[in-house]
Coordinates of C-alpha atoms in Angstrom, one line a residue:
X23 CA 159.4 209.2 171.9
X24 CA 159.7 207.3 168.8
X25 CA 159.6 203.9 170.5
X26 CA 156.5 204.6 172.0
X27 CA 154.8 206.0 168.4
X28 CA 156.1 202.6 167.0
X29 CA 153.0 200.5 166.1
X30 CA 155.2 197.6 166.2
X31 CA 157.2 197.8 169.6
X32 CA 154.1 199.1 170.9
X33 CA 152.0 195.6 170.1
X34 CA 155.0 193.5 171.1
X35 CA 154.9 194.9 175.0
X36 CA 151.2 194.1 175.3
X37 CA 150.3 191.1 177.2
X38 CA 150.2 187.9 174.9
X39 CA 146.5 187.4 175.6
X40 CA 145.5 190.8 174.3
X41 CA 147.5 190.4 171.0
X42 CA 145.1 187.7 170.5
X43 CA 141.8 187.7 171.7
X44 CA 139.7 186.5 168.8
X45 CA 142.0 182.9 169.1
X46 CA 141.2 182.5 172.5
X47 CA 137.2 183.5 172.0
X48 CA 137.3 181.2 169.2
X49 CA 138.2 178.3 171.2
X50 CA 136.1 178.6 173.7
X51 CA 133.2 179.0 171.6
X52 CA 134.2 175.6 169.7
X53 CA 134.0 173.9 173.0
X54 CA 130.7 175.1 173.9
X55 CA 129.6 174.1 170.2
X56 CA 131.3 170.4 170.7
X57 CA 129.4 170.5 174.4
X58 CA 125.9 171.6 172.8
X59 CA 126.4 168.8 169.5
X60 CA 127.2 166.1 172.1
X61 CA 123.9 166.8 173.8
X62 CA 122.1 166.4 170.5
X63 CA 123.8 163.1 169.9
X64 CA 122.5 161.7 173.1
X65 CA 119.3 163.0 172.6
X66 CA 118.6 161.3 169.4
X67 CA 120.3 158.1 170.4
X68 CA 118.8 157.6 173.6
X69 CA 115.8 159.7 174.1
X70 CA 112.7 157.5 173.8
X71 CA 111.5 156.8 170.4
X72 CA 108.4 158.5 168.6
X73 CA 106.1 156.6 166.3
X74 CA 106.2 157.9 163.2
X75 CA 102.6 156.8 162.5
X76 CA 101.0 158.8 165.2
X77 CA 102.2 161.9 164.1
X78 CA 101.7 162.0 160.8
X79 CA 98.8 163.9 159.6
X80 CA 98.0 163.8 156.0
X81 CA 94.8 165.8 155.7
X82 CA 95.4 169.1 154.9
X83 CA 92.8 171.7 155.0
X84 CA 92.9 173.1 151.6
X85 CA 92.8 170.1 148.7
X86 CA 91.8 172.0 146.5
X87 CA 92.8 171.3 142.6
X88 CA 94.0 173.2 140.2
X89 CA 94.8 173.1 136.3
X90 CA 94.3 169.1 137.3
X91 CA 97.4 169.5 140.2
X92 CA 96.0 167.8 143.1
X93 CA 96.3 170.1 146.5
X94 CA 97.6 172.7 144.2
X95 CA 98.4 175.8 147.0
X96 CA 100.3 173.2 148.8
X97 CA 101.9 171.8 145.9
X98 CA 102.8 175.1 143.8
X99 CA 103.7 177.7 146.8
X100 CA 107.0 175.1 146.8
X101 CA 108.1 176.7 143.5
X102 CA 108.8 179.8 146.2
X103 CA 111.6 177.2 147.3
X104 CA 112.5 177.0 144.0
X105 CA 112.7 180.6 143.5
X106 CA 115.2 181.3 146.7
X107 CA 117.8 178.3 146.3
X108 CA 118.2 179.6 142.3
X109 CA 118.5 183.2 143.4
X110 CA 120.9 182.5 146.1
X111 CA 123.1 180.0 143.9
X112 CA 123.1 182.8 141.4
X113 CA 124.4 185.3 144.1
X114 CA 127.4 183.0 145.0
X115 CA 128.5 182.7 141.4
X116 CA 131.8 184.7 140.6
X117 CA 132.3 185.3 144.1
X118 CA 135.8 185.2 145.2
X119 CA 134.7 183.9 148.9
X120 CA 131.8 181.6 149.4
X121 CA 130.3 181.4 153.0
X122 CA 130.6 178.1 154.6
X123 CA 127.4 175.9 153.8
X124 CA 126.0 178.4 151.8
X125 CA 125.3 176.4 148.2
X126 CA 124.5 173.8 150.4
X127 CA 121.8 175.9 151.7
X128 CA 120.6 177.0 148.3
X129 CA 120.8 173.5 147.0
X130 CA 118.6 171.8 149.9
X131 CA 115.9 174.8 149.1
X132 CA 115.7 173.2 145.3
X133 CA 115.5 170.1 146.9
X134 CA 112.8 171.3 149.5
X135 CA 110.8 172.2 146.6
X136 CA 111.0 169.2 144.7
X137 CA 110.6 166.8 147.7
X138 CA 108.0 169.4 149.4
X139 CA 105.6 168.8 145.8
X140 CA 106.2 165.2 145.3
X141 CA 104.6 164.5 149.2
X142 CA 102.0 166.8 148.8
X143 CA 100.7 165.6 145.3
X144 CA 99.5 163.0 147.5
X145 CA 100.0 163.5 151.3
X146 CA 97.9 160.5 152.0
X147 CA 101.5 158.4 151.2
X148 CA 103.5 158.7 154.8
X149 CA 106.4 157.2 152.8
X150 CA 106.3 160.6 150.6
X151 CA 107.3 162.3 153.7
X152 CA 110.9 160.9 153.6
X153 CA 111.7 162.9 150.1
X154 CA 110.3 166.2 151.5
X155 CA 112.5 166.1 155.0
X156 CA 115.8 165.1 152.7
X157 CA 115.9 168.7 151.2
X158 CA 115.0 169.7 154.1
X159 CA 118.0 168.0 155.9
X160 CA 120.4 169.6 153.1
X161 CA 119.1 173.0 153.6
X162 CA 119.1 173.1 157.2
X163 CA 122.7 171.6 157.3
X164 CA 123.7 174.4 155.4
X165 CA 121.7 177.3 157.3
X166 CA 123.7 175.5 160.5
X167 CA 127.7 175.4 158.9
X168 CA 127.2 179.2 158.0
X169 CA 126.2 180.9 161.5
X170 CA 128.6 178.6 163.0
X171 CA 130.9 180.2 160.6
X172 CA 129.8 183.6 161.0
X173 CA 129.9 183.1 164.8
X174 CA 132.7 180.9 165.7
X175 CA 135.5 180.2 163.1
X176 CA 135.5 178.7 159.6
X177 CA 136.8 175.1 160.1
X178 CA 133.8 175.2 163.0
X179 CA 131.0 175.8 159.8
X180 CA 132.9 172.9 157.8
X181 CA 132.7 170.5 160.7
X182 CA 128.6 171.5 161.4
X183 CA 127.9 170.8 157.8
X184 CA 129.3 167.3 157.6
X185 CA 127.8 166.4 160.7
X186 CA 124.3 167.9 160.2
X187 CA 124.6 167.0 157.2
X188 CA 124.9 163.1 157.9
X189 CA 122.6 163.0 160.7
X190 CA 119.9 165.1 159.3
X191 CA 119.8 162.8 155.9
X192 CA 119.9 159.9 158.8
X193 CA 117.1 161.0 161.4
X194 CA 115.2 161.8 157.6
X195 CA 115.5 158.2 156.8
X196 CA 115.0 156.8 160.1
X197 CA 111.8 159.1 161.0
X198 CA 109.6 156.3 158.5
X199 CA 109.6 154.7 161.8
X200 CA 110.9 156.6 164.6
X201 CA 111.0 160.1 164.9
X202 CA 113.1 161.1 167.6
X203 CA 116.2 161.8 165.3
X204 CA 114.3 164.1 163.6
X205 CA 112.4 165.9 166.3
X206 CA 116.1 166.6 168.1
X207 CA 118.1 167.6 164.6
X208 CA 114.9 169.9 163.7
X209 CA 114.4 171.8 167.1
X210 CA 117.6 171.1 168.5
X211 CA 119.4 172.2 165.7
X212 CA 117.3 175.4 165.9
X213 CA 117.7 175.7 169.4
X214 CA 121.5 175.8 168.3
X215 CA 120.8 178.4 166.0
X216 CA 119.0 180.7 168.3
X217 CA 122.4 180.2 170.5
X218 CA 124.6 181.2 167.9
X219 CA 122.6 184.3 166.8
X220 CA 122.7 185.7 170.5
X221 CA 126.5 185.4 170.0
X222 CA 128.9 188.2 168.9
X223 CA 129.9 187.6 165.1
X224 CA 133.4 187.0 164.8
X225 CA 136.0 189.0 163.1
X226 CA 135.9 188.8 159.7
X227 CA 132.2 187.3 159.3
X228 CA 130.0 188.1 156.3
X229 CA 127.5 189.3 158.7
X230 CA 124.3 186.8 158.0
X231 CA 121.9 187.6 160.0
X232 CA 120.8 185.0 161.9
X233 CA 118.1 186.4 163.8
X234 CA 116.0 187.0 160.2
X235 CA 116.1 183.6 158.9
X236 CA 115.2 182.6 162.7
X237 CA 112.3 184.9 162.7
X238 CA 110.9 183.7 159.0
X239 CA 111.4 180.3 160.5
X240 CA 109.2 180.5 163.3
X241 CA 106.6 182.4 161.6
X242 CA 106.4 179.7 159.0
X243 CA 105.9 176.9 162.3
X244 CA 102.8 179.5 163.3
X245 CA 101.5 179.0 160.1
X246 CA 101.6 175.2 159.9
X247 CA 99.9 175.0 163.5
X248 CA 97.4 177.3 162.1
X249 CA 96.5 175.4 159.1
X250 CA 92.5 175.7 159.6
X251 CA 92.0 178.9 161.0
X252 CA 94.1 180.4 158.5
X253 CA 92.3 179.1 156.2
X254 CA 88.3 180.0 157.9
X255 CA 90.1 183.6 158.8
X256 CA 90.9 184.3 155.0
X257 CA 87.5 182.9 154.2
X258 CA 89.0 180.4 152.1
X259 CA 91.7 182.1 150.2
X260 CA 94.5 180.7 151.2
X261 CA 95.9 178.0 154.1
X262 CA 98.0 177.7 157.1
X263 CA 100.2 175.5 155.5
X264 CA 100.2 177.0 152.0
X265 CA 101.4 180.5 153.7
X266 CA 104.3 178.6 155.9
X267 CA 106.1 177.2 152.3
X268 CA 106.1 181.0 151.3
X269 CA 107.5 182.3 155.0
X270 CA 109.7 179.3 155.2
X271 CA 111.5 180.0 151.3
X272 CA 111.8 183.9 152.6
X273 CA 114.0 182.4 155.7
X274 CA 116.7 182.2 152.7
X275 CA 116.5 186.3 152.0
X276 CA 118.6 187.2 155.2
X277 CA 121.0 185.1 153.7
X278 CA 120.7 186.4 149.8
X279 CA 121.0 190.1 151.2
X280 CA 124.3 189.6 152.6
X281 CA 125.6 188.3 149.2
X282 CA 125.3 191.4 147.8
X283 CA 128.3 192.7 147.5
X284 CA 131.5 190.8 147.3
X285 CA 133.7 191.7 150.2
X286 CA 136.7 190.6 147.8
X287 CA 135.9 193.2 144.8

């Protein structure tokens, strides 16, 4: 009877791959990660090439100045950038665990902001663009390397950071000219985060959740789509665009709220 109230003699005569389960799920799930960033890489390297020129479409609806700040709502609702990145750097401080990617995250939102008010000060400048998708390449590496550490393991985060990282400053740098890069790191990489979210978190995960900054992302691609008739339906108030820099910056709040509390203290 005491043999079989023995915790320990009790694990060792279960099968080997039900002592481990979370190893094996683990690996699996970084194959299916490699699979899914291989079919990104071949999409920006091979998929035909965009112009950068005929996308780009400086006129926004609402140029309106303000205090003598050109486009002022487009240039000032960055500060909400701003805002989030120092909140969430302020929530990592002192903490005895740091989520993979996450000051990255919070850093490419002060960058976002900085890079998001220089191009918009005069949106007329293509070349502008390239400073405004940099933070945005930081920030989205970031958002990447923690749910693939909150869903698959932690050297999986580390190794999505790098490689976003790289290719997002890249396709950034290479969209003056062609955007393809771009297109595939942007919506592919939140295709991949749409994957990840639908995937169990694994044991031992802060528990970001995904889904939120998913959702505040989206909304804030509504927004920019509906630059005008935001702007007509608010009878001038405020924009399309000036709205998606506030529900793009609240995409980092799902991620501040689980830094609450210090899973260490």
């Amino acid at each position: 009877m005491s043999r079989a109230n023995d915790p320990i003699q009790a694990a060792a005569l279960l099968p080997l791959g039900a002592r481990r389960p979370s190893f094996g799920a683990s690996q699996a799930r970084e194959k299916y990660l490699t699979a899914a960033l291989l079919v990104l890489a071949v999409a920006a390297l091979f998929a035909p090439a965009l112009p950068a020129a005929a996308w780009h479409i400086p006129h926004f609806v609402d140029s309106r100045a303000w205090l003598g700040v050109p486009n002022a709502a487009d240039v000032l609702s960055n500060l909400a950038f701003l805002a989030m990145g120092v909140w969430g750097s302020e929530r990592l401080r002192g903490r005895l665990e740091v989520p993979v990617g996450a000051s990255w995250f919070f850093v490419g939102l002060i960058l976002t902001c900085l890079g998001s008010g220089f191009y918009h000060l005069d949106p007329d400048v293509p070349q502008r663009l390239i400073a405004d998708r940099l933070g945005m390449a930081v920030a989205f590496a970031g958002f990447l390397g923690i749910a693939a550490s909150e869903r698959i393991s932690v050297r999986a985060g580390e190794a999505v950071l790098v490689l976003m990282m790289i290719t997002g400053l890249l396709a950034a740098w290479v969209a003056r000219e062609n955007l393809t890069p771009w297109v595939v790191v942007q919506y592919g990489g939140i295709a991949l985060a749409v994957g990840l979210a639908l995937t169990r978190p694994r044991p031992g995960a802060l528990g970001v959740p995904l889904g939120g900054v998913i959702l505040f992302y989206a909304l804030a691609k509504l927004f920019e789509l509906g630059d005008a008739i935001v702007f007509d339906a608010t009878g001038h108030i405020v924009s399309g665009h000036t709205l998606k820099h506030l529900a793009a910056a609240l995409a980092a709040w799902p991620v501040i709220s689980s830094l609450r509390h210090d899973p260490q203290s």
